[in-house]
XYZ file of C-alpha atoms in Angstrom:
428
model
C 7.370 85.159 -22.998
C 6.346 82.093 -20.994
C 9.304 79.863 -21.807
C 10.643 79.848 -18.245
C 7.316 78.499 -16.965
C 6.987 75.626 -19.438
C 8.989 72.414 -19.776
C 8.396 68.967 -21.267
C 7.127 65.996 -19.300
C 8.110 62.341 -19.537
C 5.846 62.004 -22.567
C 7.556 64.982 -24.288
C 4.410 67.127 -23.973
C 4.474 70.652 -22.575
C 3.754 70.965 -18.848
C 4.141 73.840 -16.361
C 7.298 74.217 -14.316
C 5.075 75.967 -11.778
C 1.327 75.537 -12.277
C 0.258 78.522 -10.163
C 2.763 80.933 -11.690
C 1.863 79.876 -15.222
C -1.850 80.290 -14.465
C -1.231 83.844 -13.260
C 0.994 84.660 -16.237
C -1.584 83.371 -18.717
C -4.332 85.425 -17.076
C -2.115 88.516 -17.332
C -1.691 87.882 -21.067
C -5.451 87.461 -21.454
C -6.061 90.744 -19.642
C -3.483 92.569 -21.757
C -4.955 91.162 -24.956
C -8.469 92.194 -23.990
C -7.307 95.686 -23.022
C -5.562 96.420 -26.332
C -7.012 99.640 -27.775
C -8.666 99.750 -31.166
C -6.144 100.074 -33.963
C -3.278 98.444 -32.053
C -0.632 96.766 -34.198
C -2.062 93.340 -35.080
C 1.361 91.768 -34.503
C 1.106 92.507 -30.778
C -2.329 90.937 -30.584
C -1.048 87.895 -32.464
C 1.888 87.389 -30.087
C -0.311 87.754 -27.013
C -2.952 85.388 -28.379
C -0.368 82.798 -29.370
C 1.352 82.704 -26.000
C -1.983 82.645 -24.225
C -2.868 79.571 -26.286
C 0.468 77.907 -25.590
C 0.117 78.579 -21.871
C -3.415 77.179 -21.774
C -2.235 74.129 -23.710
C 0.493 73.493 -21.121
C -2.088 73.855 -18.345
C -4.309 71.220 -19.977
C -7.096 73.607 -21.056
C -7.234 72.340 -24.622
C -10.544 73.926 -25.597
C -9.589 77.491 -24.699
C -6.093 76.931 -26.095
C -7.646 76.183 -29.484
C -9.814 79.329 -29.281
C -6.774 81.558 -28.857
C -4.615 79.690 -31.348
C -7.298 79.872 -34.042
C -7.420 83.623 -33.481
C -3.625 83.715 -33.772
C -3.737 81.777 -37.040
C -6.330 84.169 -38.467
C -4.166 87.156 -37.551
C -1.038 85.571 -39.030
C -2.829 84.652 -42.251
C -4.439 88.067 -42.730
C -1.089 89.817 -42.202
C 0.696 87.576 -44.708
C 3.277 86.502 -42.113
C 3.973 82.995 -43.409
C 6.509 82.203 -40.689
C 3.908 82.954 -38.040
C 1.355 80.852 -39.925
C 3.637 77.795 -39.793
C 4.504 78.305 -36.122
C 0.849 78.685 -35.177
C -0.230 75.693 -37.237
C 2.189 73.616 -35.161
C 0.792 74.985 -31.883
C -2.815 74.454 -32.967
C -1.979 70.946 -34.193
C -0.450 70.216 -30.776
C -3.657 71.415 -29.127
C -5.677 68.929 -31.185
C -3.129 66.170 -30.534
C -3.130 66.723 -26.785
C -6.936 66.675 -26.791
C -7.010 63.285 -28.556
C -8.030 64.506 -32.027
C -5.191 63.186 -34.204
C -6.993 63.620 -37.533
C -7.355 67.394 -37.080
C -3.780 67.561 -35.833
C -2.502 65.700 -38.886
C -4.045 68.171 -41.341
C -2.341 71.101 -39.630
C 1.026 69.358 -39.303
C 1.046 68.512 -43.014
C 0.116 72.077 -43.934
C 2.962 73.373 -41.772
C 5.438 70.967 -43.385
C 4.378 72.013 -46.891
C 4.770 75.671 -45.955
C 8.169 75.143 -44.363
C 9.566 73.136 -47.257
C 8.221 75.622 -49.801
C 8.983 78.965 -48.146
C 10.898 78.613 -44.891
C 13.426 75.773 -44.887
C 14.815 77.105 -41.594
C 11.598 75.878 -39.946
C 11.611 72.353 -41.386
C 13.384 70.826 -38.361
C 10.746 72.274 -36.013
C 7.916 70.816 -38.075
C 9.615 67.423 -38.344
C 10.065 67.346 -34.572
C 6.349 67.964 -33.965
C 5.249 65.470 -36.606
C 7.649 62.862 -35.238
C 6.108 63.124 -31.774
C 2.623 63.049 -33.309
C 3.404 59.842 -35.210
C 5.034 58.340 -32.132
C 1.884 58.879 -30.089
C -0.172 57.204 -32.805
C 2.078 54.152 -32.657
C 3.584 54.804 -36.112
C 7.066 54.324 -34.774
C 9.114 53.737 -37.929
C 8.006 56.941 -39.716
C 8.222 58.769 -36.386
C 11.872 57.782 -36.056
C 12.567 58.804 -39.657
C 11.105 62.278 -39.103
C 12.981 62.740 -35.835
C 16.294 61.575 -37.262
C 15.921 64.043 -40.125
C 15.151 66.781 -37.596
C 18.261 65.779 -35.638
C 20.411 65.956 -38.788
C 19.151 69.456 -39.552
C 19.584 70.621 -35.980
C 23.091 69.204 -35.753
C 23.943 71.263 -38.839
C 22.489 74.341 -37.122
C 24.641 73.675 -34.066
C 21.994 74.718 -31.524
C 22.705 72.593 -28.435
C 19.253 73.081 -26.937
C 17.467 71.975 -30.099
C 19.809 69.019 -30.539
C 19.162 67.935 -26.961
C 15.390 68.136 -27.428
C 15.452 66.006 -30.558
C 17.842 63.462 -29.061
C 15.343 62.963 -26.235
C 12.574 62.332 -28.766
C 14.727 59.916 -30.795
C 15.646 58.019 -27.637
C 11.976 57.842 -26.715
C 10.815 56.416 -30.028
C 13.671 53.908 -30.108
C 12.767 52.772 -26.594
C 9.160 52.244 -27.715
C 10.353 50.326 -30.763
C 12.512 48.037 -28.617
C 9.566 47.350 -26.335
C 7.263 46.694 -29.257
C 9.726 44.239 -30.797
C 10.019 42.476 -27.428
C 6.248 42.196 -27.152
C 5.987 44.389 -24.051
C 2.354 44.679 -22.964
C 0.785 48.127 -23.301
C 4.014 49.483 -24.698
C 3.678 51.667 -27.733
C 0.177 53.043 -27.733
C 1.677 56.505 -27.269
C -1.434 58.694 -27.266
C -4.127 56.191 -26.314
C -5.032 53.786 -23.531
C -2.679 53.570 -20.594
C -0.213 56.142 -21.956
C -2.926 58.781 -22.186
C -4.200 57.740 -18.757
C -0.722 58.295 -17.273
C -0.441 61.739 -18.845
C -3.808 62.798 -17.507
C -3.008 61.569 -14.002
C 0.281 63.432 -14.105
C -1.433 66.612 -15.286
C -4.034 66.277 -12.530
C -1.355 65.812 -9.860
C 0.739 68.730 -11.043
C -2.295 71.013 -11.065
C -2.811 70.360 -7.343
C 0.596 69.810 -5.793
C 4.278 70.115 -6.563
C 7.547 68.551 -5.473
C 9.152 71.999 -5.748
C 8.171 72.927 -2.192
C 6.757 71.073 0.774
C 5.197 74.168 2.313
C 1.644 73.284 1.317
C 1.800 69.506 1.448
C 0.116 68.960 4.779
C -2.547 71.619 4.275
C -3.387 70.556 0.726
C -3.281 66.790 1.209
C -6.900 66.200 2.293
C -8.048 67.224 -1.187
C -5.772 64.538 -2.713
C -6.360 61.699 -0.251
C -9.347 59.933 -1.821
C -8.036 60.130 -5.373
C -4.543 58.939 -4.435
C -6.047 56.130 -2.341
C -8.089 54.952 -5.347
C -4.889 54.970 -7.405
C -2.468 53.321 -5.007
C -4.813 50.513 -3.938
C -3.989 48.959 -7.320
C -0.229 48.908 -6.637
C 1.480 45.556 -6.768
C 4.551 47.040 -5.070
C 4.395 49.625 -2.306
C 7.359 52.002 -1.782
C 10.120 50.480 0.317
C 13.350 52.219 1.268
C 16.040 49.501 1.198
C 19.264 50.009 3.113
C 22.204 47.732 3.778
C 21.841 45.559 0.678
C 25.583 44.767 0.669
C 25.973 45.361 -3.044
C 29.560 44.650 -4.205
C 31.520 47.899 -3.886
C 33.433 47.327 -7.123
C 30.196 46.934 -9.082
C 28.761 50.138 -7.621
C 31.981 51.996 -8.401
C 32.009 50.690 -11.970
C 28.419 51.788 -12.482
C 29.092 55.238 -10.994
C 32.028 55.684 -13.362
C 29.938 54.553 -16.339
C 27.142 56.941 -15.328
C 29.531 59.892 -15.136
C 30.925 59.178 -18.622
C 27.510 58.510 -20.162
C 26.006 61.682 -18.741
C 28.968 63.764 -19.919
C 29.036 62.283 -23.418
C 25.390 61.511 -24.218
C 23.318 63.001 -21.407
C 20.191 64.906 -22.320
C 18.012 67.175 -20.227
C 14.527 65.721 -19.853
C 11.753 66.843 -17.520
C 14.174 68.842 -15.394
C 16.789 66.128 -14.899
C 19.739 64.694 -16.835
C 19.254 61.261 -18.393
C 21.632 58.832 -20.107
C 21.307 55.242 -21.278
C 22.819 52.553 -19.082
C 25.635 50.400 -20.443
C 27.622 47.289 -19.721
C 28.461 48.195 -16.115
C 24.776 48.557 -15.196
C 23.859 45.338 -16.951
C 26.676 43.512 -15.182
C 25.577 44.939 -11.850
C 21.953 43.884 -12.355
C 23.025 40.322 -13.094
C 25.707 39.814 -10.461
C 23.749 41.568 -7.703
C 20.625 39.616 -8.772
C 18.365 42.652 -8.652
C 15.323 40.523 -9.482
C 15.869 38.619 -6.234
C 16.283 41.893 -4.310
C 12.919 43.126 -5.578
C 11.225 39.788 -4.962
C 12.541 39.500 -1.391
C 11.551 43.020 -0.467
C 8.113 43.084 -2.102
C 6.904 39.493 -2.422
C 6.323 40.040 -6.153
C 8.298 37.686 -8.390
C 9.931 39.646 -11.204
C 12.326 38.980 -14.048
C 15.684 40.706 -14.346
C 15.317 44.386 -15.340
C 14.303 44.980 -18.934
C 15.184 48.688 -18.969
C 17.412 51.124 -17.135
C 18.501 54.756 -17.217
C 21.033 56.929 -15.418
C 19.546 60.042 -13.827
C 21.410 63.081 -12.526
C 20.501 66.281 -10.715
C 23.498 68.571 -10.822
C 22.330 72.147 -10.364
C 20.817 74.007 -7.437
C 17.020 74.039 -7.707
C 16.697 71.048 -10.044
C 13.703 68.907 -9.135
C 11.293 66.365 -10.610
C 7.628 67.164 -10.239
C 5.057 64.558 -9.230
C 4.050 62.156 -11.982
C 3.200 58.545 -12.723
C 5.069 56.472 -15.304
C 3.596 54.565 -18.213
C 2.620 50.958 -17.551
C 5.219 49.726 -20.043
C 7.995 50.339 -17.504
C 6.757 47.337 -15.550
C 5.202 46.493 -12.212
C 8.259 47.447 -10.170
C 10.887 50.164 -10.331
C 14.136 50.227 -8.376
C 16.045 53.476 -7.974
C 19.583 53.074 -6.633
C 21.693 56.007 -5.434
C 25.208 56.066 -6.902
C 26.293 59.464 -5.581
C 24.782 62.087 -3.309
C 27.079 64.979 -2.482
C 25.898 67.707 -0.142
C 27.178 70.490 2.059
C 26.938 69.703 5.761
C 25.673 73.215 6.489
C 22.503 72.766 4.394
C 19.523 72.095 6.689
C 17.509 70.206 4.066
C 18.554 67.923 1.229
C 16.955 66.737 -1.979
C 14.916 63.551 -1.537
C 12.916 61.109 -3.605
C 9.311 61.696 -2.563
C 6.115 59.656 -2.930
C 2.424 60.305 -2.302
C 0.185 57.581 -0.875
C -3.090 57.484 1.026
C -1.303 58.537 4.223
C 0.409 61.577 2.749
C 3.860 62.472 1.441
C 6.858 60.254 2.104
C 10.433 61.469 1.562
C 13.332 59.052 1.065
C 16.831 60.457 1.531
C 18.903 57.965 -0.466
C 22.563 57.626 0.486
C 24.996 55.961 -1.939
C 24.150 52.251 -2.053
C 20.576 52.807 -0.822
C 17.662 52.044 -3.081
C 13.893 52.367 -3.133
C 11.457 49.947 -4.763
C 8.004 51.078 -5.874
C 5.328 50.802 -8.592
C 6.062 53.806 -10.784
C 2.864 53.526 -12.798
C 0.599 53.774 -9.757
C 2.642 55.614 -7.129
C 2.942 59.393 -7.612
C 6.612 60.229 -7.223
C 9.146 62.988 -7.781
C 12.248 64.645 -6.291
C 12.505 67.749 -4.164
C 14.876 70.538 -5.306
C 18.641 70.395 -4.898
C 20.243 72.804 -2.483
C 23.439 74.772 -2.995
C 26.446 72.517 -3.527
C 24.301 69.392 -3.832
C 24.384 66.787 -6.616
C 22.689 63.415 -7.038
C 23.352 60.570 -9.489
C 20.932 57.625 -9.611
C 20.214 54.592 -11.729
C 16.638 53.468 -12.311
C 15.695 49.916 -13.357
C 12.296 48.641 -14.539
C 11.025 45.116 -13.812
C 8.134 43.050 -15.150
C 6.222 40.634 -12.946
C 6.559 37.001 -13.938
C 2.838 36.339 -13.753
C 2.005 39.281 -16.087
C -1.487 39.614 -14.643
C -3.635 42.142 -16.460
C -3.330 45.643 -15.022
C -6.474 47.671 -15.542
C -5.882 51.343 -14.767
C -8.360 52.650 -12.187
C -10.632 55.481 -13.212
C -8.877 58.704 -12.286
C -10.041 62.231 -11.545
C -8.083 63.289 -14.618
C -10.213 61.088 -16.859
C -13.438 62.242 -15.267
C -12.421 65.866 -15.656
C -11.397 65.355 -19.271
C -14.779 63.852 -20.098
C -16.679 66.943 -18.913
C -17.490 69.640 -21.482
C -15.272 72.632 -20.956
C -16.605 76.144 -20.673
C -15.634 78.411 -23.532
C -13.888 81.616 -22.516
C -13.842 84.173 -25.344
C -10.619 86.107 -25.807
C-alpha cells in the first residue's frame, strides 16, 4: 500500500523515499479510514489503520503512529486474526523502539515471537529480524547476531531474494558494530542511544525538509536550513574538499575496480537505495600503498590513522539516489570517497553527483574516476543526486580516525529539540 514510498536508512529504520508524497499518501489513508461507513468490514479498517501507522512511523510521528497501531491491534485481536496480531505487534514494537522506549518494545516483540513459534512458523523469520535489530540498538550485539543469523537461515530456505538481502544487511551491520566494539572504537555500538540516536534524528530532520532527489527547490528552501546546518557544520574537523590529480597508481585503482565489481556481483546488498559490498584485499592494499592517511592529512590538516573501515558503493539503475543524511560518529572524523567508475551518456545534460549541504548552501561534486572527496560524514549532510539514463557509478568509501581522538560532543540539533516537545494527539 505504501511500500514504494518507504525504504530503510543507514540505521536500518524505515524512512520515506519521498517525504512529501508519503505525507500526502498517509493523509489519504486517514481520510479514507475516517470516512468508512458504519458496518464496514473490520478487515478494511484494520488494513487502513495499520498502514497509516506504518506511514506515520516512517515520517517520525511516533505518537500518532502508536495511536493507529493500537487500534489495528485491537481490531486484529477482536477478529481472531492471529497473523495480523503478530504483524501488528511488530509494527507497534517498532514504534516504541523508534521513540526510545525499549522496554515497551521488548514486551511486544516477545509476544510476537511466542505467537509465531506457536501458531505461525512462517512468520518466525520476520519476528527474529525485528528482534535482532532491537537488540542491536540496545548494544546487545551477540544475541542480536544470533537472532539475525537464524532469520537469515530461515529466509535462505524460503528463497526470497529480497528478504535474504534485507537480513544480510542487518547481519553485516551487527558484525561491523561488533568489530568496532572489540577494537575499542569510541561511541561505536550504542545503537539506539547517544550519538547514534542523534544521527538518526538529524537525518530524519534533514529528509523532512529537503531531498537529494531533485535540486528544484534547493535555492528557495535553503534559508530555512541555513542556521541549523551552520550550527552543525561549525563542529566539523574536516570540511568537504574535492581532490583531483592525486596520481594514484593506475594498477591499484584497476585492481580495486575489479574487486568492487566481483564483490558487488557476489555479495552486494541493496541498502538505503544503493548497492553495498565489503572491501577486500585490493582496497586494503590500495589504502596502504597510496598512503591514504597522508592524503587526508595533507588536504585537511587533520592527522589521521590509516582507514579502519571501507565499503564499495554502486549506483547502477536510472533514478537511484542517496538522500541527505549524516553518518554515525563511529565512522571517524574523516571520510574519503573515491570514484572507481562513472559511466554516462554524453547526451545527458546533467549527471549524478555527490552533494553536500553547508552554511553557504548545496555543493555538488562530480567525481570522475580517480577523483575523491574528503569530508566529515558525521557532521556534514551529504547524499547523491539521481542517476540518469545509461549512467552508473562505482565508489569506495573509507573511514578515518583522528590521531588525537579529541572528544566530539554532538551539537544540539533541531531534531533533538523537536523530539523533546510533546506531540499533539490526532485521533483516527
